[in-house]
PDB file of C-alpha atoms in Angstrom:
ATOM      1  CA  UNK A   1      63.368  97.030 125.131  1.00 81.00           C
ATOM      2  CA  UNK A   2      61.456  93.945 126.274  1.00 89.00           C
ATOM      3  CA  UNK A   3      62.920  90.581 128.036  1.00 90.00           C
ATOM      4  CA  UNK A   4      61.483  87.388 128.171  1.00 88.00           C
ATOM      5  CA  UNK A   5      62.312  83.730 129.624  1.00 92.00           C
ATOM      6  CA  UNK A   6      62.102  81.330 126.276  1.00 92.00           C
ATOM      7  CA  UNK A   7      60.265  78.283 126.878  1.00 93.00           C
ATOM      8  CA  UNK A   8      59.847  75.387 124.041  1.00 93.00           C
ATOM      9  CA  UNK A   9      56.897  77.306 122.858  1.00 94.00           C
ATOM     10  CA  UNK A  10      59.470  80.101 121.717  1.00 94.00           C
ATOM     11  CA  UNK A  11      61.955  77.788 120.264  1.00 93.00           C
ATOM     12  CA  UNK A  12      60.186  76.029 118.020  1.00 93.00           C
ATOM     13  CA  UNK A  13      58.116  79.107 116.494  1.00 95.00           C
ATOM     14  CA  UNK A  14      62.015  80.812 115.905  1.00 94.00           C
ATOM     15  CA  UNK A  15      62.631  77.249 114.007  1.00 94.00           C
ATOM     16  CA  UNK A  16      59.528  77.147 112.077  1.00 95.00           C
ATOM     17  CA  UNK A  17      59.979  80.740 111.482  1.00 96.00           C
ATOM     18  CA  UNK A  18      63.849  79.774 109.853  1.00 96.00           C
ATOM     19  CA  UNK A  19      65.135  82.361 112.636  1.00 96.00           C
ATOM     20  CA  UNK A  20      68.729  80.125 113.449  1.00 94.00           C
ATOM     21  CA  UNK A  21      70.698  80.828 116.760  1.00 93.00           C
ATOM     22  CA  UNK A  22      73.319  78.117 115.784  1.00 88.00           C
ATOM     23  CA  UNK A  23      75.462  78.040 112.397  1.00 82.00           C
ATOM     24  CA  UNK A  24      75.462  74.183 112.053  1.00 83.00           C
ATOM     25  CA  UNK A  25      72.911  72.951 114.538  1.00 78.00           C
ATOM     26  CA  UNK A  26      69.187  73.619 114.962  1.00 74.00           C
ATOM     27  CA  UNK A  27      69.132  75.575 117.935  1.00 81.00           C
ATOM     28  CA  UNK A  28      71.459  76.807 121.048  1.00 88.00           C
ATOM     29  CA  UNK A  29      68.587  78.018 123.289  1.00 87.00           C
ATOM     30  CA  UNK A  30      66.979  75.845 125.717  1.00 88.00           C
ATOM     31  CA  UNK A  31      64.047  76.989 128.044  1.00 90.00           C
ATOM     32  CA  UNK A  32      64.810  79.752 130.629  1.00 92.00           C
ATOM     33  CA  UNK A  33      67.679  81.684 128.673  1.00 92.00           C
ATOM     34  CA  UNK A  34      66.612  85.170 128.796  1.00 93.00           C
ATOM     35  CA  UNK A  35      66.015  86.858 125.373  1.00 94.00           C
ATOM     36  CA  UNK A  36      66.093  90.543 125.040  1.00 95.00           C
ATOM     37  CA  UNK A  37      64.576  92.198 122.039  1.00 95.00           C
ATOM     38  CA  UNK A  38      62.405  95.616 120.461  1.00 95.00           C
ATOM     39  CA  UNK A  39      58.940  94.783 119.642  1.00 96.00           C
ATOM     40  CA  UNK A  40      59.190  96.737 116.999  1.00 96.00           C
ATOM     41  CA  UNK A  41      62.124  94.427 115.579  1.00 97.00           C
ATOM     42  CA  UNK A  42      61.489  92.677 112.113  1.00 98.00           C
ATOM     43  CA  UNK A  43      63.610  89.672 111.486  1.00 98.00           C
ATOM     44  CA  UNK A  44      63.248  87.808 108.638  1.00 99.00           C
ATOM     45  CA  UNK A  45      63.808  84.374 107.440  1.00 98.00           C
ATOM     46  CA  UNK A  46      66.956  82.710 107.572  1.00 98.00           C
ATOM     47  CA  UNK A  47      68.473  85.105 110.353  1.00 98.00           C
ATOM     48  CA  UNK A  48      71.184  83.679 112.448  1.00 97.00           C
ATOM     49  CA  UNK A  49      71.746  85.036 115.998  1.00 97.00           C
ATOM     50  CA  UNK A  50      75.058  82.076 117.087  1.00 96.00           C
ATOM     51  CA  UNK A  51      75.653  83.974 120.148  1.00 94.00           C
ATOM     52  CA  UNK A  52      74.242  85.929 122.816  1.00 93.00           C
ATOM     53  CA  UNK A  53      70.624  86.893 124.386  1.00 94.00           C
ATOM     54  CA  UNK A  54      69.819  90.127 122.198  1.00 95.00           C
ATOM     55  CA  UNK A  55      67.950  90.001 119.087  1.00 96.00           C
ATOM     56  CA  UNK A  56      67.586  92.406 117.071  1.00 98.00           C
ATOM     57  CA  UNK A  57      66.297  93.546 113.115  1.00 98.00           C
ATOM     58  CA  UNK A  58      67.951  91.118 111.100  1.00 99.00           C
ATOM     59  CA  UNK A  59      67.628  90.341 107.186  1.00 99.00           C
ATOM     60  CA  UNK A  60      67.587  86.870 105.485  1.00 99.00           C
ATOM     61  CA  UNK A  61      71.144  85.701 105.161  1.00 98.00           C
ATOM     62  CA  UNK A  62      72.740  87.729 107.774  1.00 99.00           C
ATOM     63  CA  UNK A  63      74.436  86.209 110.856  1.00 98.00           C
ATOM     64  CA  UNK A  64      76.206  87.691 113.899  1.00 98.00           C
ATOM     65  CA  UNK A  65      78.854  85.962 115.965  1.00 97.00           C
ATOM     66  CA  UNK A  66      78.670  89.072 118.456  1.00 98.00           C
ATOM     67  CA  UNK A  67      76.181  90.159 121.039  1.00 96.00           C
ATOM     68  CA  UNK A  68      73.480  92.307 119.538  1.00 96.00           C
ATOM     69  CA  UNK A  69      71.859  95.425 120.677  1.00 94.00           C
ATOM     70  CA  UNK A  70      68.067  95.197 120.099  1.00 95.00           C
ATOM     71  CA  UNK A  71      68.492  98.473 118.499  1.00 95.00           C
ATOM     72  CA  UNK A  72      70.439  97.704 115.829  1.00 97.00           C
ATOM     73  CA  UNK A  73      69.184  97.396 112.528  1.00 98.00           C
ATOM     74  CA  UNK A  74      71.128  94.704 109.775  1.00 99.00           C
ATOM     75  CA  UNK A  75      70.049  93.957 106.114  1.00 99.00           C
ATOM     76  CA  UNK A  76      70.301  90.764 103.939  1.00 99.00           C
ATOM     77  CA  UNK A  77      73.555  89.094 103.384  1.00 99.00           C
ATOM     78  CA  UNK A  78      75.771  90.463 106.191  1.00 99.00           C
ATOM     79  CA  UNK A  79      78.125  88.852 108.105  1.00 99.00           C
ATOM     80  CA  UNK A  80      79.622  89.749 111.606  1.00 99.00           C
ATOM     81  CA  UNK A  81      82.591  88.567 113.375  1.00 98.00           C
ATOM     82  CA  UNK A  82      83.025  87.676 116.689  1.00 98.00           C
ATOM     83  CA  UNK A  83      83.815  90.107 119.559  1.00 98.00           C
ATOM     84  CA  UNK A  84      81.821  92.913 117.413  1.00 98.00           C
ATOM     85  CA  UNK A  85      81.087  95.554 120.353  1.00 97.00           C
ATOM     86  CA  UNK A  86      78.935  98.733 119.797  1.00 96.00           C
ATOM     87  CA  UNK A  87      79.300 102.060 121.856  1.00 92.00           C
ATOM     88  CA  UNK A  88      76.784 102.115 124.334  1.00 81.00           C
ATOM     89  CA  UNK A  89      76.038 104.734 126.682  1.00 73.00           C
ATOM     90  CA  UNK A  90      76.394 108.641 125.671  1.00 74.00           C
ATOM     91  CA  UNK A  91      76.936 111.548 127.492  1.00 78.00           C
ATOM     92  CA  UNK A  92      75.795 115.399 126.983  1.00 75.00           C
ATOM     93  CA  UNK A  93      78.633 117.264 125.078  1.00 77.00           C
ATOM     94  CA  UNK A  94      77.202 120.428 124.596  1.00 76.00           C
ATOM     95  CA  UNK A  95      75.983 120.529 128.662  1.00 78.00           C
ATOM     96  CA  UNK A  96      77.786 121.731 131.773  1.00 80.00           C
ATOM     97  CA  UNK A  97      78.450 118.286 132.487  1.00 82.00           C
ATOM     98  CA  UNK A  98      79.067 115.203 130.773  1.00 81.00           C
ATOM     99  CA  UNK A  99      78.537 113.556 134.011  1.00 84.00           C
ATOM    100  CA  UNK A 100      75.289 111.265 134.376  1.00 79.00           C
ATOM    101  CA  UNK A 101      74.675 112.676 137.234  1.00 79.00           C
ATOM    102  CA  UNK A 102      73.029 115.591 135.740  1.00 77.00           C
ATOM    103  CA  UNK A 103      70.454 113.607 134.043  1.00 75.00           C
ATOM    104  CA  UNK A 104      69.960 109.588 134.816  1.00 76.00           C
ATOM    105  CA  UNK A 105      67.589 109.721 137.574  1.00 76.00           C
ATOM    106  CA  UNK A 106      68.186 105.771 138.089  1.00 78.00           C
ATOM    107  CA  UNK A 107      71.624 105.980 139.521  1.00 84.00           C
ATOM    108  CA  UNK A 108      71.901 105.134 143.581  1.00 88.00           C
ATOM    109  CA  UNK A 109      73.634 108.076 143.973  1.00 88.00           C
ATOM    110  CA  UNK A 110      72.058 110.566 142.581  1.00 83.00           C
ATOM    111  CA  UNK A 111      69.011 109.355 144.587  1.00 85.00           C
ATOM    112  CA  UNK A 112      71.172 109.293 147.655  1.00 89.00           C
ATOM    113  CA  UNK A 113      72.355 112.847 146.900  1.00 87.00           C
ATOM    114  CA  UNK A 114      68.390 113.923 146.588  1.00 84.00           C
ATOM    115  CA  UNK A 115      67.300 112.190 149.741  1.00 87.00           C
ATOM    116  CA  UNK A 116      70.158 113.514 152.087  1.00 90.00           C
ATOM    117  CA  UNK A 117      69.471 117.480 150.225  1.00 91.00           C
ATOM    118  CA  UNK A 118      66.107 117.166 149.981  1.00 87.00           C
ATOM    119  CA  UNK A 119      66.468 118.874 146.162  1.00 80.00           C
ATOM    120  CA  UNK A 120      65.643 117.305 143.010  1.00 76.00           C
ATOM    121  CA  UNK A 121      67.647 117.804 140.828  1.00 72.00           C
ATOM    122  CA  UNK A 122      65.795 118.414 136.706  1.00 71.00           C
ATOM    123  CA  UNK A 123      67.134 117.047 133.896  1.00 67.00           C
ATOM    124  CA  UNK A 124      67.520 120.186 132.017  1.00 63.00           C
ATOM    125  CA  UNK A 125      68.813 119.487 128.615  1.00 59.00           C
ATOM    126  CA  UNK A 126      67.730 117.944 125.757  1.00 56.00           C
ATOM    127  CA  UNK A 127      68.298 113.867 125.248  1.00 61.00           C
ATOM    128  CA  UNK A 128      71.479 114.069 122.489  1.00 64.00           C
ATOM    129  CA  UNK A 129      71.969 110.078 122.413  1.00 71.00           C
ATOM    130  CA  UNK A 130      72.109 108.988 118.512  1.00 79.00           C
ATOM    131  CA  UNK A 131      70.192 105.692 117.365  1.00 88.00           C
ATOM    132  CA  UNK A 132      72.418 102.459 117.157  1.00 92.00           C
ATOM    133  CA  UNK A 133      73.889 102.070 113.935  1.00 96.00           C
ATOM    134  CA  UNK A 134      72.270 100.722 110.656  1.00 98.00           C
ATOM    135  CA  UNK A 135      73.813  97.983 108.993  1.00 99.00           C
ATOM    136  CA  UNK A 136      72.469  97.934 105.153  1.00 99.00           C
ATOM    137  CA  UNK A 137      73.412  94.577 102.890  1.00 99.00           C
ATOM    138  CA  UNK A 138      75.980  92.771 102.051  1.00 99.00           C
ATOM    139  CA  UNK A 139      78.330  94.033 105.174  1.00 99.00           C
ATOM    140  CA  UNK A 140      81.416  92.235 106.428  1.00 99.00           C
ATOM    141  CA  UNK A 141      82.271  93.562 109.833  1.00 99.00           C
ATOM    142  CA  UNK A 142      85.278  92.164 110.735  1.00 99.00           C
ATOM    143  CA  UNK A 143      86.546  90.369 114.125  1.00 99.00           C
ATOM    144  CA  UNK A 144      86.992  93.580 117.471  1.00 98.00           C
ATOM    145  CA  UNK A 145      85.959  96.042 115.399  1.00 99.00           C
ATOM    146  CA  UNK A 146      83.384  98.756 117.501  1.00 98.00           C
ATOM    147  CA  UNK A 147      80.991 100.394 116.226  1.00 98.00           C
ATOM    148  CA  UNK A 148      79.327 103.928 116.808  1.00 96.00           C
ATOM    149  CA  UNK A 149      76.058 105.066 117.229  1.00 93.00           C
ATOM    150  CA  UNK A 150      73.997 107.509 114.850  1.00 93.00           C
ATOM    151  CA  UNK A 151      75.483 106.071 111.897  1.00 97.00           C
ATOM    152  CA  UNK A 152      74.939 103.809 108.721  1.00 98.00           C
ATOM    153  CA  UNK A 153      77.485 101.566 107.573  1.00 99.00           C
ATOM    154  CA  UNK A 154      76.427 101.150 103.056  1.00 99.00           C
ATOM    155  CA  UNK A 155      75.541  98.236 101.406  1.00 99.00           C
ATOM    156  CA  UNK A 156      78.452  96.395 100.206  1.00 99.00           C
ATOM    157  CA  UNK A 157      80.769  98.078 103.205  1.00 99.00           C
ATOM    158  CA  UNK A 158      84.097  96.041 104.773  1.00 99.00           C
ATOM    159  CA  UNK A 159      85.055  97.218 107.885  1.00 99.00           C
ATOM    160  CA  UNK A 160      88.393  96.137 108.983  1.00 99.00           C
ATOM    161  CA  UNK A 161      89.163  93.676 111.834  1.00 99.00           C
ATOM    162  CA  UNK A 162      89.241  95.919 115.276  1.00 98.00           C
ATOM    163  CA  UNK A 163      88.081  99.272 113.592  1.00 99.00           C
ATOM    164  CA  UNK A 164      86.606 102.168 115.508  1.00 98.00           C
ATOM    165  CA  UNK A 165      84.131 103.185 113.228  1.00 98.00           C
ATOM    166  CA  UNK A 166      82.702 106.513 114.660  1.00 96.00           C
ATOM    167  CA  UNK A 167      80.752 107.965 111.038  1.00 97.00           C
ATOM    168  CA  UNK A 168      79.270 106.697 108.300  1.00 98.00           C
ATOM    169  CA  UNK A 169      80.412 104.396 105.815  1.00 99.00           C
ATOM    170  CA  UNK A 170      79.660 104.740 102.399  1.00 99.00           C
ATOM    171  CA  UNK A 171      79.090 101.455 100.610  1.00 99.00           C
ATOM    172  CA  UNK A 172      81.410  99.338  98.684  1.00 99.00           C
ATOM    173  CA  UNK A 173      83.824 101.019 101.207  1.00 99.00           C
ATOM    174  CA  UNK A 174      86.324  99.024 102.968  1.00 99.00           C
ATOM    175  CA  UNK A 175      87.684 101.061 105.962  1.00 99.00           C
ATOM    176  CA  UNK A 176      90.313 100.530 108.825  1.00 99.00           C
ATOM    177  CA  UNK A 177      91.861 101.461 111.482  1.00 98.00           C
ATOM    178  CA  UNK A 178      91.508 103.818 114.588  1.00 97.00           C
ATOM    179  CA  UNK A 179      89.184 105.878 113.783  1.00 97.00           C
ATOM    180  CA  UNK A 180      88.392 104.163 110.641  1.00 98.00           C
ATOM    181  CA  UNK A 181      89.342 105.490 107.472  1.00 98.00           C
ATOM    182  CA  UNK A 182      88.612 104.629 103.664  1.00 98.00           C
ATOM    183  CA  UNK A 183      91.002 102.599 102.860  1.00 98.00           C
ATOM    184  CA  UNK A 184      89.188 101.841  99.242  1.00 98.00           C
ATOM    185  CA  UNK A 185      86.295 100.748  97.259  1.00 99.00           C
ATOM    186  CA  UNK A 186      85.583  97.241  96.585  1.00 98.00           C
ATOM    187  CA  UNK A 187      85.256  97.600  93.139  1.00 98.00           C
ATOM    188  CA  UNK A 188      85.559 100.295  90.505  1.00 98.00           C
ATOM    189  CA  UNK A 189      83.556 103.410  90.591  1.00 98.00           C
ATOM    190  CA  UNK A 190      81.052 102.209  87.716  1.00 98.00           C
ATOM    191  CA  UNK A 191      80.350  98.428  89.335  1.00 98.00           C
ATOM    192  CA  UNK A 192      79.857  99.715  92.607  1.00 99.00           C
ATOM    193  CA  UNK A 193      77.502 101.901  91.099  1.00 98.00           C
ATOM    194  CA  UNK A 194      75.597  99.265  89.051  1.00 98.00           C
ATOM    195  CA  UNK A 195      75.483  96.898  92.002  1.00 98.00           C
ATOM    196  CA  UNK A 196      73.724  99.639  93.980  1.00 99.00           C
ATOM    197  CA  UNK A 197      71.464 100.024  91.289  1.00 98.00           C
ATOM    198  CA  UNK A 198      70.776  96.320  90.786  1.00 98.00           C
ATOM    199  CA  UNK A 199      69.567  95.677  93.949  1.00 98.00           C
ATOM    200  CA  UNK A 200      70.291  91.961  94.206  1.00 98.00           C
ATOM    201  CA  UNK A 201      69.333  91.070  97.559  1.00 98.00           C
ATOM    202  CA  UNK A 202      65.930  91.789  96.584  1.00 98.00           C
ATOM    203  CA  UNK A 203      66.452  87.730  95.435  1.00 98.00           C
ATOM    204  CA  UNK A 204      66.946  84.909  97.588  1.00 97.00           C
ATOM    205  CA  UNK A 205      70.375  83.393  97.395  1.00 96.00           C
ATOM    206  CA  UNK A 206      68.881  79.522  95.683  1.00 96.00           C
ATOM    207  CA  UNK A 207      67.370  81.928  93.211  1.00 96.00           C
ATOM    208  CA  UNK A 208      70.251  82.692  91.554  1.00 95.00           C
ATOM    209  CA  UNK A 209      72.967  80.133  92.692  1.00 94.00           C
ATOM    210  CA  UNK A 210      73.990  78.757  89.643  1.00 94.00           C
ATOM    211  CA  UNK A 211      74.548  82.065  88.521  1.00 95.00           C
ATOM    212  CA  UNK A 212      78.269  83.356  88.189  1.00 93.00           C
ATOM    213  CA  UNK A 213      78.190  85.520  91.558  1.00 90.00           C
ATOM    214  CA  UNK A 214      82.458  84.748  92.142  1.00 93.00           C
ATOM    215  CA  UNK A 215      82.658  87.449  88.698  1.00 96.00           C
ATOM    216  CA  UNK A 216      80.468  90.057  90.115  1.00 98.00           C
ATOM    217  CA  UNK A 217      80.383  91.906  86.139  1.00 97.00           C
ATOM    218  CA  UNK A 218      78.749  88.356  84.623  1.00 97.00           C
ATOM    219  CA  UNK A 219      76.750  87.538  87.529  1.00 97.00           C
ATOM    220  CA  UNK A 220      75.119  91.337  86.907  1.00 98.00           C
ATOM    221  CA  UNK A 221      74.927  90.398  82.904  1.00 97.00           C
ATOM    222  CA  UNK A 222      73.082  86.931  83.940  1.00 97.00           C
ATOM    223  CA  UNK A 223      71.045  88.428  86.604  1.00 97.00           C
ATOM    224  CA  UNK A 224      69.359  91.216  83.877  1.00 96.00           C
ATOM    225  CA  UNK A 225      68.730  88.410  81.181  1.00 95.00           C
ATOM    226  CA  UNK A 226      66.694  86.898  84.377  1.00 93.00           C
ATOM    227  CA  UNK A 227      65.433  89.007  86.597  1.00 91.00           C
ATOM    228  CA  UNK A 228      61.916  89.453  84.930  1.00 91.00           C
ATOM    229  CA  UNK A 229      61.217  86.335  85.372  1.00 92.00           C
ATOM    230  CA  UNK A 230      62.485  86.033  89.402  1.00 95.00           C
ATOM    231  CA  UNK A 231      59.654  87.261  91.699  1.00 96.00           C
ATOM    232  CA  UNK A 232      61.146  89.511  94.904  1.00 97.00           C
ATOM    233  CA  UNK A 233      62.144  87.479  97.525  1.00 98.00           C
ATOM    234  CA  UNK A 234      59.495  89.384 100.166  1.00 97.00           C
ATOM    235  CA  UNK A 235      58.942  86.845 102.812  1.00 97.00           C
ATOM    236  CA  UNK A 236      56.371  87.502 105.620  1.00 95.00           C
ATOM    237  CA  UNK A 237      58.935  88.925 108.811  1.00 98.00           C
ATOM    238  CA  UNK A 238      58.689  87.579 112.561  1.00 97.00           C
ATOM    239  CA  UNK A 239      57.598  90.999 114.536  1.00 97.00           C
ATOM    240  CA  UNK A 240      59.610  90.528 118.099  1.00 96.00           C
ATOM    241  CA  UNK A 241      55.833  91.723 119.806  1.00 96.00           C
ATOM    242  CA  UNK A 242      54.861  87.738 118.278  1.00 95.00           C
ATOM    243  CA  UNK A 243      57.948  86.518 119.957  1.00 93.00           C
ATOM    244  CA  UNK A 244      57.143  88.361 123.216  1.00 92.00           C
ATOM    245  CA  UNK A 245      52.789  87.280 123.328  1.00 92.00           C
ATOM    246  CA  UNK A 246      53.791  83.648 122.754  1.00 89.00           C
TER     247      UNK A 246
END
């Protein structure tokens, strides 16, 4: 993970690049607030980050009112609530110790404990820490909820305002509660399943907005009669190593 300092050069490449940080206004940043990002992250056009110094992967249409880990990864169309946490650190399970101790060289006292023994201590088992979670498309993560790592919440997914959401969602899932369970599916087995296969946030949202998207079932029918004649929405994303050389 990389940090920088934004100056005015930064700000107005994320606004010519349609990268938001506000959901009504321009911009938020102003030179000298600290940005943290990957850069390996990909973040496409029309990406709103309204809170926070972490960016992070981000498809078109998404937004976050919550902090972001650079590590996270979310696709088109999602939308996330405020006061969104996800599980950070992670300890050893299947060692002696869960303890940090035993492994993160960085902490004062474990250096103090070396010094004053004279013995370094190896890390001696293998790193067990899963990735940050993937966020597919079209995912509503509702206000508190906290999220686990090593897992992928499905296109299409609701997760409940303050869930603990420690596995894998499946999409068109809507799940609650602590730990979060399936609570149902959006929609019926068979337009769950043709959503899925219809990919429609391969297409920018003014490409099919006068199409009947409130009746999910029609706005499927429309989108076939149509869809041979709509080119992919494949727009050219920001890389976060552009963000950091500027």
């Amino acid at each position: 993970m990389r940090q920088f300092v934004a100056t005015n050069r930064h700000i107005a490449f994320l606004r010519e690049r349609r990268i938001n940080t506000h959901h009504e206004q321009e911009c938020r940043l102003s030179e000298g607030h600290i940005i943290f990002l990957r850069e390996t992250a990909r973040i496409e056009p029309y990406a709103t980050f309204i809170v926070g110094s972490g960016f992070c992967s981000m498809g078109s249409f998404s937004y976050s009112w919550s902090e972001m880990f650079p590590d996270v990864v979310v696709g088109r169309y999602c939308c996330i609530a405020h006061d969104v946490k996800f599980m950070g650190g992670w300890h050893p399970m299947r060692s002696l110790s869960t303890s940090s101790m035993f492994y993160d060289r960085q902490i004062l006292a474990y250096r103090d404990a070396q010094e004053d023994f004279g013995v370094p201590v190896p890390v001696r088992h293998s790193d067990e820490t899963p990735d940050f979670p993937v966020i597919e498309h079209d995912v509503w993560i509702g206000q508190g909820a906290l999220i686990g790592r090593g897992i992928t919440i499905g296109t299409g997914a609701v997760i409940a305002a303050g869930s603990v959401v420690t596995k894998s969602v499946e999409p068109y899932s809507v799940v609650a509660g602590n730990p979060a369970r399936h609570v149902r599916y959006r929609f019926d087995e068979a337009l769950c399943r043709e959503l899925l296969e219809s990919r429609w946030w391969r297409f920018a949202l003014p490409q099919f907005a006068d199409l009947d998207f409130s009746d999910p079932r029609a706005f499927l029918h429309q989108l076939r009669d149509r869809e041979e004649d709509m080119a992919e929405f494949s727009p050219l994303p920001t890389l976060g190593s552009e963000l950091i050389a500027l």
